[in-house]
XYZ file of N, CA and C in Angstrom:
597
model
N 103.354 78.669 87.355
C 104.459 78.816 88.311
C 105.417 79.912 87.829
N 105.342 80.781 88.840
C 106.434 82.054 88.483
C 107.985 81.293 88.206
N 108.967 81.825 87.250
C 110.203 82.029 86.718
C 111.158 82.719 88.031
N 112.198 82.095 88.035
C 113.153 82.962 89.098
C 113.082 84.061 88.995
N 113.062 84.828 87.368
C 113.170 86.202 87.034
C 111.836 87.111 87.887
N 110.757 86.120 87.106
C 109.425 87.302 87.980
C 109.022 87.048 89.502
N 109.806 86.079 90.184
C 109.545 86.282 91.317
C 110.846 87.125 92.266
N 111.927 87.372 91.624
C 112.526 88.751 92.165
C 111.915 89.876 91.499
N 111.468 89.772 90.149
C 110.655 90.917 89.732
C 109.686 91.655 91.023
N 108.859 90.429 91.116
C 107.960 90.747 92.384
C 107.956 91.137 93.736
N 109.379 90.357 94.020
C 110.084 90.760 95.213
C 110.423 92.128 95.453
N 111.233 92.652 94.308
C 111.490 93.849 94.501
C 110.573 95.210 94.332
N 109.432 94.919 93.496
C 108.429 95.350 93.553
C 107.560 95.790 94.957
N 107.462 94.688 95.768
C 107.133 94.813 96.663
C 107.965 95.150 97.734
N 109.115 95.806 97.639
C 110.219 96.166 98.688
C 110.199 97.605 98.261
N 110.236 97.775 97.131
C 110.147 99.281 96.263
C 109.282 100.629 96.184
N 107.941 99.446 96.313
C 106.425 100.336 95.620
C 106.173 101.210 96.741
N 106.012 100.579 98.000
C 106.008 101.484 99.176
C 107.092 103.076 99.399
N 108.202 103.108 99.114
C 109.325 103.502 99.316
C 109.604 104.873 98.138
N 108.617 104.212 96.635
C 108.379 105.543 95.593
C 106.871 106.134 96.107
N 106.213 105.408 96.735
C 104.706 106.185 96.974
C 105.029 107.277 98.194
N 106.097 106.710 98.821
C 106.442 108.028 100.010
C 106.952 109.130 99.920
N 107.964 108.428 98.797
C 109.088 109.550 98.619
C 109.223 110.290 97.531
N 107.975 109.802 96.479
C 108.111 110.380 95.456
C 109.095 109.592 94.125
N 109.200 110.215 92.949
C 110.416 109.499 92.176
C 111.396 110.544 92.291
N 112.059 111.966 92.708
C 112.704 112.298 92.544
C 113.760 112.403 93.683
N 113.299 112.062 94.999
C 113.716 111.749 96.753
C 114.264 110.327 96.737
N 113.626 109.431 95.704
C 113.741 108.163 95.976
C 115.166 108.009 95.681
N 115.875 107.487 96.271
C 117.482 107.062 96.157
C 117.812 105.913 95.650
N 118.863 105.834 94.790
C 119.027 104.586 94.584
C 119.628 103.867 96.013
N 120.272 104.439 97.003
C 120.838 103.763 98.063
C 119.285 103.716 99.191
N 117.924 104.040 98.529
C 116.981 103.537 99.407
C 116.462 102.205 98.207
N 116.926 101.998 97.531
C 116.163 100.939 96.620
C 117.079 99.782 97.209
N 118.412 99.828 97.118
C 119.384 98.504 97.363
C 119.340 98.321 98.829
N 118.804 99.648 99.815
C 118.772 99.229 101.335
C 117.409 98.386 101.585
N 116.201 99.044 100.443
C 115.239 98.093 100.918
C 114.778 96.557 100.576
N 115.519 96.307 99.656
C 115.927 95.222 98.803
C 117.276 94.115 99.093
N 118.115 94.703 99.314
C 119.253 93.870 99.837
C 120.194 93.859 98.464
N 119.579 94.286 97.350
C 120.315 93.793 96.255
C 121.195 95.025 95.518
N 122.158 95.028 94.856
C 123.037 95.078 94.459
C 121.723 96.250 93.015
N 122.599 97.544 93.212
C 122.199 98.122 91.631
C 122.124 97.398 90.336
N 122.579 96.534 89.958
C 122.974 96.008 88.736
C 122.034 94.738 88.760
N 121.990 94.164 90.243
C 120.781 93.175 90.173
C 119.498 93.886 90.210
N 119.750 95.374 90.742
C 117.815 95.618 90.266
C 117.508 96.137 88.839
N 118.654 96.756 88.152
C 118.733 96.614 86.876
C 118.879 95.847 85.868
N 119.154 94.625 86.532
C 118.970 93.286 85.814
C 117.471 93.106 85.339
N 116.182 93.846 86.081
C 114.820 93.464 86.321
C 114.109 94.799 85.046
N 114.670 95.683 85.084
C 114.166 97.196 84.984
C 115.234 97.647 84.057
N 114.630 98.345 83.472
C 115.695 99.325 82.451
C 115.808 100.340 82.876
N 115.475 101.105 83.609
C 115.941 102.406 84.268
C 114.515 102.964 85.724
N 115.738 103.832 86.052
C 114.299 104.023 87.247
C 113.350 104.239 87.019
N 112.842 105.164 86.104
C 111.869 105.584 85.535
C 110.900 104.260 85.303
N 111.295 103.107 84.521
C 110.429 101.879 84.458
C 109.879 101.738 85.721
N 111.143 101.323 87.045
C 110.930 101.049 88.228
C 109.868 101.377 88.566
N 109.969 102.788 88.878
C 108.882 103.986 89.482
C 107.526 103.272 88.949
N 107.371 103.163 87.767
C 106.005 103.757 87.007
C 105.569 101.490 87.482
N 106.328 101.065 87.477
C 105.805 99.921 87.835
C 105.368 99.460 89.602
N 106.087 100.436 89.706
C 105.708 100.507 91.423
C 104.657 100.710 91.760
N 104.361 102.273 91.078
C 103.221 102.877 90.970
C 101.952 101.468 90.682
N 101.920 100.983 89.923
C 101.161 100.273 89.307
C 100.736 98.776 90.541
N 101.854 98.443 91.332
C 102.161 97.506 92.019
C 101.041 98.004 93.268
N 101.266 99.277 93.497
C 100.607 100.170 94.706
C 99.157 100.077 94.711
N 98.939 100.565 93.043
C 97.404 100.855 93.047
C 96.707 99.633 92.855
N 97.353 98.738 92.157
C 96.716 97.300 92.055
C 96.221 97.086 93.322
N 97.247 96.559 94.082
C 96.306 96.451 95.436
C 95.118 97.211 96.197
N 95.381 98.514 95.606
C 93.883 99.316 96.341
C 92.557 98.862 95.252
N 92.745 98.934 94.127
C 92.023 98.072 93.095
C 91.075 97.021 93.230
N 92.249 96.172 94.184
C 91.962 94.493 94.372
C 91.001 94.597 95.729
N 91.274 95.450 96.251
C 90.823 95.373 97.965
C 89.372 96.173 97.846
N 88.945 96.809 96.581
C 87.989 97.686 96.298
C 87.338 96.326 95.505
N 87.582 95.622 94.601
C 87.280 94.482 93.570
C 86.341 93.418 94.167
N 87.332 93.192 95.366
C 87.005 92.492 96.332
C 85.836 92.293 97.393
N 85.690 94.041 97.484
C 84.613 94.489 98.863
C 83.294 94.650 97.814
N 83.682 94.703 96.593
C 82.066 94.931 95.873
C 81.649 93.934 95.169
N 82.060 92.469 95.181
C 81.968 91.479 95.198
C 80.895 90.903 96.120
N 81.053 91.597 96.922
C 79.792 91.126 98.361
C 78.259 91.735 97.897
N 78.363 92.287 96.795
C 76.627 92.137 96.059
C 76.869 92.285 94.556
N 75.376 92.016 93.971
C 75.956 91.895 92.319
C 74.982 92.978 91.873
N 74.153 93.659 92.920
C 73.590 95.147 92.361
C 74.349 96.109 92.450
N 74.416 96.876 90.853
C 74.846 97.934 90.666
C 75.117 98.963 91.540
N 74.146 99.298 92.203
C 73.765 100.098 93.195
C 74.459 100.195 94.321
N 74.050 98.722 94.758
C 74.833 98.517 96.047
C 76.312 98.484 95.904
N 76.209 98.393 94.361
C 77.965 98.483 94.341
C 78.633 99.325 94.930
N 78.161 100.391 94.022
C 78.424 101.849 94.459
C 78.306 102.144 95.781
N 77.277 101.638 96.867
C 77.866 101.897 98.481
C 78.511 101.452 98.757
N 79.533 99.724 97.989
C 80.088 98.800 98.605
C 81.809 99.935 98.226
N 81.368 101.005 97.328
C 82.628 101.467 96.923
C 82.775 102.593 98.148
N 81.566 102.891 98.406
C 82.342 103.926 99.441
C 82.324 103.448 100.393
N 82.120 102.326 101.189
C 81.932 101.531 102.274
C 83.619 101.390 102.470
N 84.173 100.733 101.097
C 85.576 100.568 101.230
C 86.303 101.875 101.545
N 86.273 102.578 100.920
C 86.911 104.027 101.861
C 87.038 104.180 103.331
N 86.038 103.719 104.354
C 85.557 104.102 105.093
C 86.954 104.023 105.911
N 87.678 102.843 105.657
C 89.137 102.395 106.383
C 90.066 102.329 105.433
N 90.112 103.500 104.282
C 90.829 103.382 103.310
C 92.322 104.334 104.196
N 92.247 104.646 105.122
C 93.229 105.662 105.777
C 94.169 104.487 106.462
N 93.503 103.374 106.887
C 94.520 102.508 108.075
C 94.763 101.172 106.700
N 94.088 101.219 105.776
C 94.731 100.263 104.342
C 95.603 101.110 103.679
N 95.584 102.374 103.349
C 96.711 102.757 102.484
C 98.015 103.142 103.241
N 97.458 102.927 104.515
C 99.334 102.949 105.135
C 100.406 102.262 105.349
N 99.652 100.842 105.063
C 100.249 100.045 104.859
C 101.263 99.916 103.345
N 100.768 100.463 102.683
C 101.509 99.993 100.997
C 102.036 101.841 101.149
N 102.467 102.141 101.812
C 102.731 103.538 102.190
C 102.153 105.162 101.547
N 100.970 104.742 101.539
C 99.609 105.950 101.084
C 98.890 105.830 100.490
N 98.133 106.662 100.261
C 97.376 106.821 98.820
C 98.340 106.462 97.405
N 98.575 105.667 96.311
C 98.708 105.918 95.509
C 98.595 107.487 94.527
N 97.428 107.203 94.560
C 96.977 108.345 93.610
C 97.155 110.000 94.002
N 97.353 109.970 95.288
C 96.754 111.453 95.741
C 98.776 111.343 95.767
N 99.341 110.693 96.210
C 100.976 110.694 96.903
C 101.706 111.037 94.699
N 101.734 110.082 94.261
C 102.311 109.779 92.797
C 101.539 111.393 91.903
N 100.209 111.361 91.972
C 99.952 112.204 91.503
C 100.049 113.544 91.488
N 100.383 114.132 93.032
C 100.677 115.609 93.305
C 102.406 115.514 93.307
N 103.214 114.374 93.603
C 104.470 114.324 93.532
C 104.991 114.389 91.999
N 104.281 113.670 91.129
C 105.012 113.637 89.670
C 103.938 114.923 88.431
N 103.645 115.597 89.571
C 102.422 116.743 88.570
C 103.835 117.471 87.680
N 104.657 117.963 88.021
C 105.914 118.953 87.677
C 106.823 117.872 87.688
N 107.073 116.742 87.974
C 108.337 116.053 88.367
C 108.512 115.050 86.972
N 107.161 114.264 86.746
C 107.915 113.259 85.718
C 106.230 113.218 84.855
N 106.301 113.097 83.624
C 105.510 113.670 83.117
C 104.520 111.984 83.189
N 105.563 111.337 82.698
C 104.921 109.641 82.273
C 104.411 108.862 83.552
N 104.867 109.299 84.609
C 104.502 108.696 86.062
C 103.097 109.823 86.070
N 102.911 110.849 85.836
C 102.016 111.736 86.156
C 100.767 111.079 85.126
N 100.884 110.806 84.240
C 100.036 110.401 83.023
C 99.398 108.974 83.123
N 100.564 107.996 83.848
C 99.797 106.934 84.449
C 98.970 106.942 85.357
N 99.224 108.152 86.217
C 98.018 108.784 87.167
C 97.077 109.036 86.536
N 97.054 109.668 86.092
C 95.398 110.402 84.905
C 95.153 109.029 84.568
N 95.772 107.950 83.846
C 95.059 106.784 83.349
C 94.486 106.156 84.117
N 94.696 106.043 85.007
C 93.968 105.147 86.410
C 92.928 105.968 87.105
N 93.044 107.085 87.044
C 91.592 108.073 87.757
C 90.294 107.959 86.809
N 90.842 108.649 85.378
C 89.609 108.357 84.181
C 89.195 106.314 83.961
N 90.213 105.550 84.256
C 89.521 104.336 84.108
C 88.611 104.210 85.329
N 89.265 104.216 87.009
C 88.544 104.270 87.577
C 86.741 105.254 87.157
N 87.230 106.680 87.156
C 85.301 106.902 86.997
C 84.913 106.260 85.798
N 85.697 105.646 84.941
C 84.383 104.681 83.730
C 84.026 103.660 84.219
N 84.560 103.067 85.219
C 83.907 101.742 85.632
C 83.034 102.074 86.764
N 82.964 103.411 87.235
C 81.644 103.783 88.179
C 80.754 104.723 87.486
N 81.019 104.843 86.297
C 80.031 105.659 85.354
C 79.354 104.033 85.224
N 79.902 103.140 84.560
C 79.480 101.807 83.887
C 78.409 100.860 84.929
N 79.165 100.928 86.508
C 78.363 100.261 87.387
C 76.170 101.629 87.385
N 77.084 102.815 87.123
C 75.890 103.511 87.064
C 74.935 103.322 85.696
N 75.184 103.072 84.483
C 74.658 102.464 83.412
C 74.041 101.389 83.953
N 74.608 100.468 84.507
C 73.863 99.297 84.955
C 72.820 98.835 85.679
N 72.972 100.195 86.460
C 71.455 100.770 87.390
C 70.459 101.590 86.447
N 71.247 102.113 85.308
C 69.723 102.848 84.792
C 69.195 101.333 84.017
N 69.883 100.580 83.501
C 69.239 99.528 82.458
C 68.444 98.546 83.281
N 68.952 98.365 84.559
C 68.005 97.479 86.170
C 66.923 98.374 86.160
N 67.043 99.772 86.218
C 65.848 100.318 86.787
C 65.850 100.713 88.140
N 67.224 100.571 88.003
C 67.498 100.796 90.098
C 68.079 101.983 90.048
N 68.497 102.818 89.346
C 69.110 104.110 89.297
C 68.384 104.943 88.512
N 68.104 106.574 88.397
C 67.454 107.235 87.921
C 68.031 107.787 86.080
N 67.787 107.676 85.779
C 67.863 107.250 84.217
C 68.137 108.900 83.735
N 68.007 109.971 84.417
C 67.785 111.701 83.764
C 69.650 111.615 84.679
N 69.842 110.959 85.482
C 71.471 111.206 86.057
C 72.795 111.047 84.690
N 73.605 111.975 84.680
C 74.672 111.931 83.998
C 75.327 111.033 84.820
N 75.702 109.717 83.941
C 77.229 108.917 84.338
C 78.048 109.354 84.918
N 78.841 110.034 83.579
C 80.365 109.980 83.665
C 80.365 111.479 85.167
N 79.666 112.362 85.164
C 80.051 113.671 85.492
C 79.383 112.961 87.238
N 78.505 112.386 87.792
C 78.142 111.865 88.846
C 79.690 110.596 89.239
N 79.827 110.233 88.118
C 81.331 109.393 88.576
C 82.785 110.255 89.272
N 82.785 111.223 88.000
C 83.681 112.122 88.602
C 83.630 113.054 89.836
N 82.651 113.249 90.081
C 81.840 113.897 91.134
C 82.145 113.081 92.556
N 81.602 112.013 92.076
C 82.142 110.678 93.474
C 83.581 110.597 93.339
N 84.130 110.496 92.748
C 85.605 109.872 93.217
C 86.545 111.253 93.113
N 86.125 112.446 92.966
C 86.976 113.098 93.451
C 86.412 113.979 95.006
N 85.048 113.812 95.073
C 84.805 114.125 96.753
C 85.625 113.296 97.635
N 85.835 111.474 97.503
C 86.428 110.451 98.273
C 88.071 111.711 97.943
N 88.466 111.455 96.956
C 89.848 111.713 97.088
C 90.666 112.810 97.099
N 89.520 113.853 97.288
C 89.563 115.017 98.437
C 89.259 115.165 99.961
N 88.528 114.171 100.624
C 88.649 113.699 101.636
C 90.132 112.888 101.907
N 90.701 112.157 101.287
C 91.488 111.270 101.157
C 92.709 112.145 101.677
N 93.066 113.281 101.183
C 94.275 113.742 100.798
C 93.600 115.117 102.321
N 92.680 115.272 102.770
C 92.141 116.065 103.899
C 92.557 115.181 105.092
N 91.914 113.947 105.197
C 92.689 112.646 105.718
C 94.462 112.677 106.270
N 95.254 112.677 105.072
C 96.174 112.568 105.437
C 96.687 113.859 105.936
N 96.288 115.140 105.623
C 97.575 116.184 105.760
C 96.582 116.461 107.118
N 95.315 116.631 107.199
C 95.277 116.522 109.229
C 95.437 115.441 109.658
N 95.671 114.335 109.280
C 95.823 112.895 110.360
C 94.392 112.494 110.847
N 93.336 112.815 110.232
C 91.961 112.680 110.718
C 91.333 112.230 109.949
N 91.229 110.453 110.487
C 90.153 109.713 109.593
C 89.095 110.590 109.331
N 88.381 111.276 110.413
C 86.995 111.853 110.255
C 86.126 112.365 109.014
N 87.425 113.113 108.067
C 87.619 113.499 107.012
C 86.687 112.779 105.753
N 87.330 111.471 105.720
C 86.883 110.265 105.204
C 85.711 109.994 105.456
N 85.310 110.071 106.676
C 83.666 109.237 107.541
C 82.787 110.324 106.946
N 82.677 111.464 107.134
C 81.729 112.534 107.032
C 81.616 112.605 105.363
N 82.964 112.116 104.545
C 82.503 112.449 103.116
C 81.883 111.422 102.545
N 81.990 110.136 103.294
C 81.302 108.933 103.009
C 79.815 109.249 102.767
N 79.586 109.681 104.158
C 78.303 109.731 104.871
C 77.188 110.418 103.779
N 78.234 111.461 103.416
C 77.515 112.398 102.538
C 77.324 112.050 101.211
N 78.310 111.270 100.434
C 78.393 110.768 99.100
C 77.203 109.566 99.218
N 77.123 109.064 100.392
C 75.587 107.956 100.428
C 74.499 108.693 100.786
N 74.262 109.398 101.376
C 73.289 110.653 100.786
C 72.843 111.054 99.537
N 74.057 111.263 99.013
C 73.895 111.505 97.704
C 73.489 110.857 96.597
N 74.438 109.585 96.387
C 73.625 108.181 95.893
C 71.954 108.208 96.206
N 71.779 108.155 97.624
C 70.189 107.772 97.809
C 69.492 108.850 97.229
N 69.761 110.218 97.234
C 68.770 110.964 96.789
C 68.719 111.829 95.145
N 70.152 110.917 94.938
C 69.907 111.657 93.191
C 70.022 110.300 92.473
N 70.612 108.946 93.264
C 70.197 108.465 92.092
C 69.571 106.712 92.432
N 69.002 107.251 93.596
C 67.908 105.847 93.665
C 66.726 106.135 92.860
N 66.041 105.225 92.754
C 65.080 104.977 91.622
C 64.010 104.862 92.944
N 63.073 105.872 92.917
C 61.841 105.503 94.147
C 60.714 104.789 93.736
């Protein structure tokens, strides 16, 4: 059972995270933190030691959920393989899910704090390189099944996938055209099937 403390922790978290993924950390106002919150500066500093914490926990609040909703959709098989379509499957409506928590995480935090804040920018890099090790790892798991082609590089086929999605992603938002998304899907499962199914 959550503590009074971590469930305004959470509260405000979730009034917040949206509000730094839009606006960035250097746009973000403190008079947009206490308008979206209701609370008093000193009560959100009661939670946080400075914005900077705020931010970088927001951040974290944001991507969790795209995380969870990705965690979630590849849960629906326990082959490696299929993982990996179940990962780009989730993309497919990753444009009408990330508007809700107000964007992309990664593509919004990451091109906003590239020059702006070095430690918000760096938690970005930590979450892109973990992400491709755990789709390098789901790809290990297909060469040791026998379901993936064993001469394929991991890590560089990982990076390969998740920065085609999140160049679509960020094509997505600045034309307003899911399509973006659909066609790079289409093609990244192409790709899967023909470099690294096992025939």
């Amino acid at each position: 059972m959550m503590t009074k403390s971590e469930k305004t922790t959470k509260y405000i978290l979730e009034k917040v995270a949206p509000i730094f993924n839009q606006k960035g950390y250097s746009a973000t106002s403190m008079s947009n933190l206490t308008a979206a919150t209701g609370l008093t500066k000193g009560a959100i500093y009661g939670n946080f030691k400075n914005k900077e914490e705020l931010a970088i926990k927001a951040f974290h609040f944001s991507i969790n959920q795209v995380l969870k909703g990705i965690s979630i959709h590849q849960n629906k098989n326990k082959s490696p393989l299929q993982k990996l379509y179940l990962i780009t499957d989730f993309y497919k409506n990753y444009y009408d899910f990330s508007k809700k928590i107000g964007g992309c995480p990664i593509l919004n935090i990451g091109v906003n704090e590239k020059n702006q804040n070095n430690k918000l920018h760096h938690e970005v890099m930590l979450i892109i390189n973990k992400t491709q090790l755990n789709i390098a790892k789901l790809i290990d798991q297909g060469k040791e099944n026998g379901l993936i082609n064993k001469n394929i590089d991991s890590i560089n086929f990982a990076r390969r996938l998740y920065s085609h999605i999140q160049g679509a992603v960020f094509m997505t938002y600045t034309m307003n055209d899911n399509n973006y998304l659909y066609e790079a899907i289409e093609e990244m499962n192409l790709i899967i099937k023909n470099e690294l199914e096992r025939l």
